[in-house]
Tab-separated table of C-alpha atoms and ligand atoms in Angstrom:
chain	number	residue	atom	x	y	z
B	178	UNK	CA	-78.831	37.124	-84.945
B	179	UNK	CA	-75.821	35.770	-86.338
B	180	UNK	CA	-72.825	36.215	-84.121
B	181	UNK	CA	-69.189	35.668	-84.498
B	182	UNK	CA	-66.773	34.830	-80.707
B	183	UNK	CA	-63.205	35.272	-80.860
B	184	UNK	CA	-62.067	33.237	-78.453
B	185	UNK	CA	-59.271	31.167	-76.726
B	186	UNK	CA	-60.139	32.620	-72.928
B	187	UNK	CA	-62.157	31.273	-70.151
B	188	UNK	CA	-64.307	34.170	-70.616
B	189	UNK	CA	-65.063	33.282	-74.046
B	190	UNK	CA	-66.232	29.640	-72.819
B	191	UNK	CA	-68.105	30.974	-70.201
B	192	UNK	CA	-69.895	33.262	-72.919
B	193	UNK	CA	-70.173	30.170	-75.229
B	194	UNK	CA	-72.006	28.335	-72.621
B	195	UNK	CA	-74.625	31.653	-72.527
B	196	UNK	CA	-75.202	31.500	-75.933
B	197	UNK	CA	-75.571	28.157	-76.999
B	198	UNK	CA	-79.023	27.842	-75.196
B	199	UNK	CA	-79.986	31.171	-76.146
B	200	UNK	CA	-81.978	31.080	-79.409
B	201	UNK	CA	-81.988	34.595	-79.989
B	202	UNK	CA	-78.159	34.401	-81.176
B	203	UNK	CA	-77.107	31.475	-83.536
B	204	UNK	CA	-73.114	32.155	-82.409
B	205	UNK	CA	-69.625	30.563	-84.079
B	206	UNK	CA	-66.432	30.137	-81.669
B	207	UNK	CA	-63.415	30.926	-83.552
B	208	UNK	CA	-60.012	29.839	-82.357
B	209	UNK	CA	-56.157	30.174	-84.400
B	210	UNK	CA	-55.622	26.561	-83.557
B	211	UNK	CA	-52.362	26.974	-81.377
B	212	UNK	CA	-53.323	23.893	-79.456
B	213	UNK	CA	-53.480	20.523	-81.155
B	214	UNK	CA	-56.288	19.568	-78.613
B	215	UNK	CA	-58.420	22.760	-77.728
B	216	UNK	CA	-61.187	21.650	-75.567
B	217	UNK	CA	-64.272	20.731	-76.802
B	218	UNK	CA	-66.957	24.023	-76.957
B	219	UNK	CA	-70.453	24.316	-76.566
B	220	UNK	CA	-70.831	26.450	-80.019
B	221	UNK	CA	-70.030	25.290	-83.757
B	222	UNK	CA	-66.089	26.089	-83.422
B	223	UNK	CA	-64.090	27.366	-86.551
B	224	UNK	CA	-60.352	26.828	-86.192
B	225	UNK	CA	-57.541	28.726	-87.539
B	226	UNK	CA	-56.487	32.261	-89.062
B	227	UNK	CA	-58.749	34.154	-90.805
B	228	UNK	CA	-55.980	35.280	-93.289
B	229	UNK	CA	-55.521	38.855	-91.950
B	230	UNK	CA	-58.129	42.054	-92.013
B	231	UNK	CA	-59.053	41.200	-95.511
B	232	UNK	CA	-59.527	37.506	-94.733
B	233	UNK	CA	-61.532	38.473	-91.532
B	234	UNK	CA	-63.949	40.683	-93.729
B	235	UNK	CA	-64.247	38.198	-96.170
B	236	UNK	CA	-65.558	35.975	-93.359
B	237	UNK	CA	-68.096	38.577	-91.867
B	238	UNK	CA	-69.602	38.892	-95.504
B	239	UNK	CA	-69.892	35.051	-96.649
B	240	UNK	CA	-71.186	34.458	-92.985
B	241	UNK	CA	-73.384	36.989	-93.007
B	242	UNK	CA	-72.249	37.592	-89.419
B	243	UNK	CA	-73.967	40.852	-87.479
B	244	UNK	CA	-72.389	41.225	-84.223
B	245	UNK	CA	-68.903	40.478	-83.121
B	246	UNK	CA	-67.381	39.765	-79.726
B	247	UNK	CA	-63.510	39.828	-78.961
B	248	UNK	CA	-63.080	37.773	-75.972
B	249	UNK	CA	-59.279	36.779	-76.680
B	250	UNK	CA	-56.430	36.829	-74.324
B	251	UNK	CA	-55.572	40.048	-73.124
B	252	UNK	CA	-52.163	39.404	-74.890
B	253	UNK	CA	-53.678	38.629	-78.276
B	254	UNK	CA	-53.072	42.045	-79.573
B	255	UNK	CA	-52.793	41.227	-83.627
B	256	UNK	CA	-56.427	39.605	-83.382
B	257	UNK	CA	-57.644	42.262	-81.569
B	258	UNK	CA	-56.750	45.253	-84.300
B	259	UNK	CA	-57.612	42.808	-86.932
B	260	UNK	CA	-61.310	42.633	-85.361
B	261	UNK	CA	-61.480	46.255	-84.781
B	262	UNK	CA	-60.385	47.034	-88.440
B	263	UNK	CA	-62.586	44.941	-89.961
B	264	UNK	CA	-65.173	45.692	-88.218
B	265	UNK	CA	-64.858	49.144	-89.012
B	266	UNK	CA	-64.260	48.340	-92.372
B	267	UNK	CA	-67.923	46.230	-92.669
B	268	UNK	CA	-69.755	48.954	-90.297
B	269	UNK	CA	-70.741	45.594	-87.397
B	270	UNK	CA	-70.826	46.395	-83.909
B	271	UNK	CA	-67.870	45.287	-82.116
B	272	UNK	CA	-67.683	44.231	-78.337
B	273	UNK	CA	-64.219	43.699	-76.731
B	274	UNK	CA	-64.540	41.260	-73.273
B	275	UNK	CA	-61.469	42.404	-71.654
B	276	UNK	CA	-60.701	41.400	-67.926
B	277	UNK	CA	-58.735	43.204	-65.439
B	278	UNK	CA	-55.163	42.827	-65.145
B	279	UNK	CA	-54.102	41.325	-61.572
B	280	UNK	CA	-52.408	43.870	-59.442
B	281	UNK	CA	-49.998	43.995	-56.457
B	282	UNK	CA	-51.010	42.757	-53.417
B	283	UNK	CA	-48.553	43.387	-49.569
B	284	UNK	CA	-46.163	41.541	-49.850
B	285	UNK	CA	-45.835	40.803	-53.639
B	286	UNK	CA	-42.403	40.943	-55.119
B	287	UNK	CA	-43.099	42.177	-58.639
B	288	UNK	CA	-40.108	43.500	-61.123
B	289	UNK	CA	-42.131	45.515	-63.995
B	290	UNK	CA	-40.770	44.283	-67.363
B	291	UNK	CA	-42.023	45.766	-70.787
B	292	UNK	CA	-41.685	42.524	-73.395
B	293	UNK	CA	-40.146	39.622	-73.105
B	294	UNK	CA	-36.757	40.022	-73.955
B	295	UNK	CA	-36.320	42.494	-70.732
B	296	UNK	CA	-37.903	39.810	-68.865
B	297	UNK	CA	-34.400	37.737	-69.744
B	298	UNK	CA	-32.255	40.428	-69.677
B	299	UNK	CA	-33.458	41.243	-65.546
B	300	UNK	CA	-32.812	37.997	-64.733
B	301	UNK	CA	-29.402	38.523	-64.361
B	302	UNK	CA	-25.392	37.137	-65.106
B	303	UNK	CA	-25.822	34.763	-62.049
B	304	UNK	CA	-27.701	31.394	-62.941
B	305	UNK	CA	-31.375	31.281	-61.305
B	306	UNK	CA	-34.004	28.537	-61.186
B	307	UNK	CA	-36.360	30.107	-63.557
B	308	UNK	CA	-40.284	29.061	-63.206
B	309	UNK	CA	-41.103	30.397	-66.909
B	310	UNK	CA	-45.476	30.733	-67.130
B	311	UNK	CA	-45.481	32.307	-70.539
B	312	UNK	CA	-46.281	29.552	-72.468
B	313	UNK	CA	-44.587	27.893	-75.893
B	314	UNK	CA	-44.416	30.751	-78.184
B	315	UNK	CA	-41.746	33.312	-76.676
B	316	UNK	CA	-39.231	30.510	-75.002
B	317	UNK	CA	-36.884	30.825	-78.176
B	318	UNK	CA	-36.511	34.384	-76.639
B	319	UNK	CA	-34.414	32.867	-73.265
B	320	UNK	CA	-31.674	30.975	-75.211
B	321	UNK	CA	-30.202	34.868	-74.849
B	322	UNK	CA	-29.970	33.559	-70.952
B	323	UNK	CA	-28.394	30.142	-71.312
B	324	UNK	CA	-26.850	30.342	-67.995
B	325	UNK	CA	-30.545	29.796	-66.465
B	326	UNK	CA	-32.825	26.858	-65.174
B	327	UNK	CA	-35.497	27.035	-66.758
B	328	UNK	CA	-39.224	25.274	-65.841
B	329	UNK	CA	-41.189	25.982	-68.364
B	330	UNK	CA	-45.284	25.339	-68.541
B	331	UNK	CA	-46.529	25.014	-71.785
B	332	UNK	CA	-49.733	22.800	-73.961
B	333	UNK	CA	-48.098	21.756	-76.456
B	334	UNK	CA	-44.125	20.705	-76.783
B	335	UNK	CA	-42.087	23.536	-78.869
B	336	UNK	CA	-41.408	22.338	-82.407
B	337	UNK	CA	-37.769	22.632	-83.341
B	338	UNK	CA	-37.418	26.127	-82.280
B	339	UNK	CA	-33.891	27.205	-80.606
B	340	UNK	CA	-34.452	26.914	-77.084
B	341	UNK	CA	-32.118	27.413	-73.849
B	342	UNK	CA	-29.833	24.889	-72.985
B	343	UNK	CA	-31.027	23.985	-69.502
B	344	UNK	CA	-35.211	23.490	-69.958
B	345	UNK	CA	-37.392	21.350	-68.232
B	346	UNK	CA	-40.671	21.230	-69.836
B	347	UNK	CA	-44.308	21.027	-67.833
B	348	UNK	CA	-47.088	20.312	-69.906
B	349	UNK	CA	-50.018	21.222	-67.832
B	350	UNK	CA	-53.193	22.884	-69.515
B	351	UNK	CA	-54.969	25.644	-66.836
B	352	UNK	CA	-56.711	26.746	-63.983
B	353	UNK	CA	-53.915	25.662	-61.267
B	354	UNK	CA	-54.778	26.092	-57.742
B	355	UNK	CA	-52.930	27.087	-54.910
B	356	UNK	CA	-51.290	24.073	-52.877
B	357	UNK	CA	-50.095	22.387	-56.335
B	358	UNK	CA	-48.607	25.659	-57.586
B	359	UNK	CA	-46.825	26.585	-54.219
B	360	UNK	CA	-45.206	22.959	-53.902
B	361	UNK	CA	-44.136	23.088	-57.339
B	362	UNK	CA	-41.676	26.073	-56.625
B	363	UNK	CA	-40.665	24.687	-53.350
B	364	UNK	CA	-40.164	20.855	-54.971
B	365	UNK	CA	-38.077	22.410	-57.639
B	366	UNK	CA	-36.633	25.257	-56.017
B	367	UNK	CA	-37.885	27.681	-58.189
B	368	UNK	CA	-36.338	31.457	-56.979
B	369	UNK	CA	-37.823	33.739	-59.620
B	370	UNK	CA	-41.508	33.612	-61.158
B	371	UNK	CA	-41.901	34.950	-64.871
B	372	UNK	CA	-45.596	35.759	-66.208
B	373	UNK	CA	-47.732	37.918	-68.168
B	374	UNK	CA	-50.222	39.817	-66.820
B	375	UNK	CA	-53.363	37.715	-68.106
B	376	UNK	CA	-55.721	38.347	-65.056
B	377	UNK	CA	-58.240	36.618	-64.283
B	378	UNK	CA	-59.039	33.912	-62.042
B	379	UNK	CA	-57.540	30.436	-63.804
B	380	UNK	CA	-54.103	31.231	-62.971
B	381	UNK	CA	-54.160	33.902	-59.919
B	382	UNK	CA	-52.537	30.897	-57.753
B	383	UNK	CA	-49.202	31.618	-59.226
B	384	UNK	CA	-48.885	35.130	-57.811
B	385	UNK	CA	-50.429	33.824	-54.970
B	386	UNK	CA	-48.337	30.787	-54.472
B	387	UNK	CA	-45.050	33.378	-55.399
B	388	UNK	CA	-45.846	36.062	-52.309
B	389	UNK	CA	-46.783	32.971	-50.044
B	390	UNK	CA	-43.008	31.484	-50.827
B	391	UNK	CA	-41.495	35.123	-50.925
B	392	UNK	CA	-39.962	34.694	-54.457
B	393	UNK	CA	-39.836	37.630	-56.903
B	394	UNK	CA	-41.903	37.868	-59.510
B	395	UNK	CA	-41.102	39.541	-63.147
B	396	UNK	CA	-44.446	40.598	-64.545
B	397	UNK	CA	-44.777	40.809	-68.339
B	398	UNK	CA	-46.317	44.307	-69.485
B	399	UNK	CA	-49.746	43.711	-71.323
B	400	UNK	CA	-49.396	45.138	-75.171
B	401	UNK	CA	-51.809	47.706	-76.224
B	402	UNK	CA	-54.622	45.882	-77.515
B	403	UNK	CA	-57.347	47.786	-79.465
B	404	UNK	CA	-60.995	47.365	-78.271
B	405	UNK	CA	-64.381	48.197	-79.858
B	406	UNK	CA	-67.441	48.416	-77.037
B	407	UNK	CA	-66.007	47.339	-73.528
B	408	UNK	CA	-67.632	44.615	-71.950
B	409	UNK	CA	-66.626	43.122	-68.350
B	410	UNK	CA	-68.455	40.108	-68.127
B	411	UNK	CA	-70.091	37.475	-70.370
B	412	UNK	CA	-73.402	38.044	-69.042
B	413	UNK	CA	-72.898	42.007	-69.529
B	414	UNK	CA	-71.847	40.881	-73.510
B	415	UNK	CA	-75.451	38.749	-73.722
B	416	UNK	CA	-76.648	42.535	-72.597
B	417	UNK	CA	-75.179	44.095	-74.955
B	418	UNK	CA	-75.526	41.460	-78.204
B	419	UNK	CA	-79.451	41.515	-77.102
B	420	UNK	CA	-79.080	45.753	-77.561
B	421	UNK	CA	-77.829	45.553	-81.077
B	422	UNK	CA	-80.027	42.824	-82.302
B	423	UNK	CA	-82.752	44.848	-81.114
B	424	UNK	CA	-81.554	47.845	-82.563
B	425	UNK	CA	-80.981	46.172	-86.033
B	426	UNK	CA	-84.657	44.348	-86.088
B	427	UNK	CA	-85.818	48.199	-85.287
B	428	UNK	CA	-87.641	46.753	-82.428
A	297	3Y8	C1	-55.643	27.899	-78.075
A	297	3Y8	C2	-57.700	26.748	-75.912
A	297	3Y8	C3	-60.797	27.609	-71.354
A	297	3Y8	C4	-59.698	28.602	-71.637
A	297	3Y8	C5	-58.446	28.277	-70.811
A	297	3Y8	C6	-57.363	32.055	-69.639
A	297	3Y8	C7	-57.105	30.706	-68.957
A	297	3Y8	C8	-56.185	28.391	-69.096
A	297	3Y8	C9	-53.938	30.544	-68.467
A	297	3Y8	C10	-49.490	29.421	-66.927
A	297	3Y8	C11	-50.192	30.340	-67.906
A	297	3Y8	C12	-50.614	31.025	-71.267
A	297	3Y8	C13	-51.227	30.111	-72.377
A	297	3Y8	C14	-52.754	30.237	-70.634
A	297	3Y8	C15	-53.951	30.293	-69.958
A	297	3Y8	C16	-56.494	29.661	-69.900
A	297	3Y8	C17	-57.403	29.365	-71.084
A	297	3Y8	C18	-55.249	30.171	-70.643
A	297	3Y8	C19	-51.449	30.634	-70.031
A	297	3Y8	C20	-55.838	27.673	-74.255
A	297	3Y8	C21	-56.373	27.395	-75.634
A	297	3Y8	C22	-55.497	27.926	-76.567
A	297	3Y8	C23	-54.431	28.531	-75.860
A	297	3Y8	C24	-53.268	29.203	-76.513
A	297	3Y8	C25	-52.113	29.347	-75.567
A	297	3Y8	C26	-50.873	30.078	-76.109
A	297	3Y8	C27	-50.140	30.390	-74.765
A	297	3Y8	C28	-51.270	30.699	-73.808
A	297	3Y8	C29	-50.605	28.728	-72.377
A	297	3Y8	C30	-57.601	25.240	-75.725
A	297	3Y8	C31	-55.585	26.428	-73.434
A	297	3Y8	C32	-49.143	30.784	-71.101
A	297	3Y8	C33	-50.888	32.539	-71.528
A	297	3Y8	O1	-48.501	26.062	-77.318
A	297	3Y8	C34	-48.906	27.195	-77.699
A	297	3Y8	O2	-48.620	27.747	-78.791
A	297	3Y8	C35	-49.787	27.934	-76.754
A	297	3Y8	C36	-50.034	29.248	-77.039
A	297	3Y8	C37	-51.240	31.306	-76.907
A	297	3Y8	C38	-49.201	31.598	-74.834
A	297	3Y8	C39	-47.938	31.346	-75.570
A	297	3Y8	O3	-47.393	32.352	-76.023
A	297	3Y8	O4	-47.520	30.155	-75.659
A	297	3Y8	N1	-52.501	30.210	-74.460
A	297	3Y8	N2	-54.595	28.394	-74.526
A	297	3Y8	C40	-56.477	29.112	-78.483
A	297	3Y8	C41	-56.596	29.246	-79.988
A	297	3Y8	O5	-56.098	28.381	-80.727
A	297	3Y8	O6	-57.228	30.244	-80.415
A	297	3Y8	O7	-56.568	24.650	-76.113
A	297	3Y8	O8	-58.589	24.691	-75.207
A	297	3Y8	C42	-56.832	28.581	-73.529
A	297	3Y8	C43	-56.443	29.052	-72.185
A	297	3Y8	N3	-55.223	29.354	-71.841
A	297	3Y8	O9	-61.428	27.167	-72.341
A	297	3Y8	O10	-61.043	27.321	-70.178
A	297	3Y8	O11	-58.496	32.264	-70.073
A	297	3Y8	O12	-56.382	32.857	-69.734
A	297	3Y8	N4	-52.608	29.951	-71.938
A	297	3Y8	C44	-50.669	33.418	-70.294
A	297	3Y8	O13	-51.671	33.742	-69.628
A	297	3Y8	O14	-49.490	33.714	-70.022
A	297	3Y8	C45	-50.814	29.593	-69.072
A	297	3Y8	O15	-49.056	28.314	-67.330
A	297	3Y8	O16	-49.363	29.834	-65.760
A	298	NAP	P1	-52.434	37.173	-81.935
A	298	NAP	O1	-50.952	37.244	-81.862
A	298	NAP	O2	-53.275	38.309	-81.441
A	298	NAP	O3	-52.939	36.851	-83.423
A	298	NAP	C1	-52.035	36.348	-84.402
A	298	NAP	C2	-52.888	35.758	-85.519
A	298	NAP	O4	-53.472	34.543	-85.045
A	298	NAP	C3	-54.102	36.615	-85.915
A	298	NAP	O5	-53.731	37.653	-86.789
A	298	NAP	C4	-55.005	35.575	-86.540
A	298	NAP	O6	-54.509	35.141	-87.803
A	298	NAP	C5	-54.792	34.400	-85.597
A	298	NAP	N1	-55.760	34.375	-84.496
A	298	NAP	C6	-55.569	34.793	-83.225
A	298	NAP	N2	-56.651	34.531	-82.470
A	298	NAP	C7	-57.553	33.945	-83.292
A	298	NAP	C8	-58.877	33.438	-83.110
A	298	NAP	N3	-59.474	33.444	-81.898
A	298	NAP	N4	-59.530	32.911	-84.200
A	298	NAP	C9	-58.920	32.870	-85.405
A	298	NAP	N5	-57.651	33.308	-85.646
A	298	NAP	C10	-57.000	33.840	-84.592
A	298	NAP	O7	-52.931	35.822	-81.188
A	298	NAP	P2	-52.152	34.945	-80.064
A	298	NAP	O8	-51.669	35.830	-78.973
A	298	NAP	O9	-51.210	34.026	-80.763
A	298	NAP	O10	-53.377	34.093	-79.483
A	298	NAP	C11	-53.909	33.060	-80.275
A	298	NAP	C12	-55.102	32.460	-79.564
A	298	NAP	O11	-54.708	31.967	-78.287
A	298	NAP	C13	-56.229	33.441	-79.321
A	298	NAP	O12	-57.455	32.743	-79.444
A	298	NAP	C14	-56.050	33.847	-77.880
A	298	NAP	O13	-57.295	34.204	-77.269
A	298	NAP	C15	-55.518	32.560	-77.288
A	298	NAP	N6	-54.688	32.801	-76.113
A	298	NAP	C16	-53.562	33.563	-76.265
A	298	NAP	C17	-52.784	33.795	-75.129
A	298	NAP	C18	-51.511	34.604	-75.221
A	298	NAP	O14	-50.755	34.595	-74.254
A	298	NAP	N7	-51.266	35.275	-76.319
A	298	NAP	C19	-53.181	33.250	-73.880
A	298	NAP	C20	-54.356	32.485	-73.786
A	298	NAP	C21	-55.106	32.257	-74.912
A	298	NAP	P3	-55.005	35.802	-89.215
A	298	NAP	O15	-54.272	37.105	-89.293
A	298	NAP	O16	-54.578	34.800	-90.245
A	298	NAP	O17	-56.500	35.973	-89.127
């Protein structure tokens, strides 16, 4: 059975690995091509947009794909309604691999925030050392708080967008663990955290790190993102493909 992966997550590697010894699926990775060096997948990867719904249902048709899984970042909410749209547009069975958002533990200092551009406006009139985990895409938002220091972890370098005036870029690719995380905010004397609420194991060691050194955190609301069939793991999505190729072959 033909099978299309939306992916860009650890979960969606972890499901790639599943499938591509599995030779009741024959399964394409898709990713937008943010990255100029995504890492090398198990599965025949396609790279870039589909060209919204209509370019998405064009693909399902020429591919003659059967089955599609959503396994993209919980803060990739355009693909997400594009997938569900289409799919309801071409009648395929949709499965959505979300994972859990991460949630307060004792002693966590977390500051709700619902986009962004609250997450600069919290931060205050007085200058902070700023650890910014958000990646490359929203920093043009924090040139609205020049009178920051900003860290910022990205992939790639930003590209000519208007940035803040006091930036130090880290490129560093994920998981991060623990000890490396927690002397990074003491080495630079980072005093506030800012992420999104991606869940999930590969970069727990921030929050972790954060409560361990006492230093607020301002936590990044997750955007509604549409879903067709939940799944919670990549073994439960093998499940669940297996169920609809079954169901289609009327067996
Ligand atoms: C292109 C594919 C794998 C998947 C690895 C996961 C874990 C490491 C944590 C921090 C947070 C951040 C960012 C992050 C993580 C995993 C996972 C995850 C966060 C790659 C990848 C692609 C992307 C896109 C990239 C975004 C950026 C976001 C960096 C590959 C590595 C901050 C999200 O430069 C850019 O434009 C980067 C854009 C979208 C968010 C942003 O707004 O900048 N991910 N990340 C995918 C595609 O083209 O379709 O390059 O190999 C995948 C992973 N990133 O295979 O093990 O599963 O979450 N990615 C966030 O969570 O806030 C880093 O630094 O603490
Ligand atoms: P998004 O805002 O939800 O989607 C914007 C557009 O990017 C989509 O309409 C689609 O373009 C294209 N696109 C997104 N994911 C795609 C995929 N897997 N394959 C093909 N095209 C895709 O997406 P995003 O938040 O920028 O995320 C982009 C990619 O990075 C996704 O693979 C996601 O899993 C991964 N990622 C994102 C984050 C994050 O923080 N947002 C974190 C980790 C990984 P068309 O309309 O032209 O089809």
């Amino acid at each position: 059975m033909r099978v299309l992966i939306l992916g860009g997550t650890t979960e969606a590697a972890s499901l790639a690995r599943l499938l591509a010894d599995d030779s009741r699926f024959e399964a394409t990775l898709s990713l937008a091509g943010r990255t100029s060096a995504p890492a090398a997948q198990p599965l025949p990867t396609r790279i870039g947009g589909f060209g919204g719904v209509e370019g998405l249902v064009r693909y399902l048709q020429a591919e003659k794909i059967e089955a599609v899984v959503d396994a993209t970042h919980p803060y990739a909410a355009q693909m997400s309604a594009h997938a569900v749209a289409a799919c309801r547009q071409t009648g395929l069975a949709l499965a959505s691999l979300t994972r859990a958002p991460w949630t307060e533990q004792a002693g966590d200092r977390w500051q709700h925030v619902s986009n962004t551009e609250s997450a600069a406006m919290v931060l205050g009139d007085t200058p902070r050392r700023v650890f910014l985990t958000i990646g490359r895409q929203e920093l043009p938002v924090f040139a609205s708080a020049p009178q920051h220091h900003y860290l910022a972890r990205l992939i790639d370098a930003p590209k000519g967008e208007r940035l803040p005036p006091h930036l130090v870029l880290l490129q560093a690719r994920g998981p991060f663990d623990l000890a490396a995380e927690t002397a990074l905010m003491r080495d630079k004397r980072i005093d506030v955290v800012v992420s999104k609420n991606a869940g999930g194991d590969p970069t727990y060691a921030k929050i972790a790190a954060a409560r361990a050194l006492g230093l607020p955190m301002i936590m990044i609301a997750r955007p509604d993102k549409p879903a067709g069939h939940i799944v919670n793991s990549p073994d439960e999505t093998v499940r669940w493909l297996d169920h609809v190729r079954r169901s289609l072959r009327g067996v």
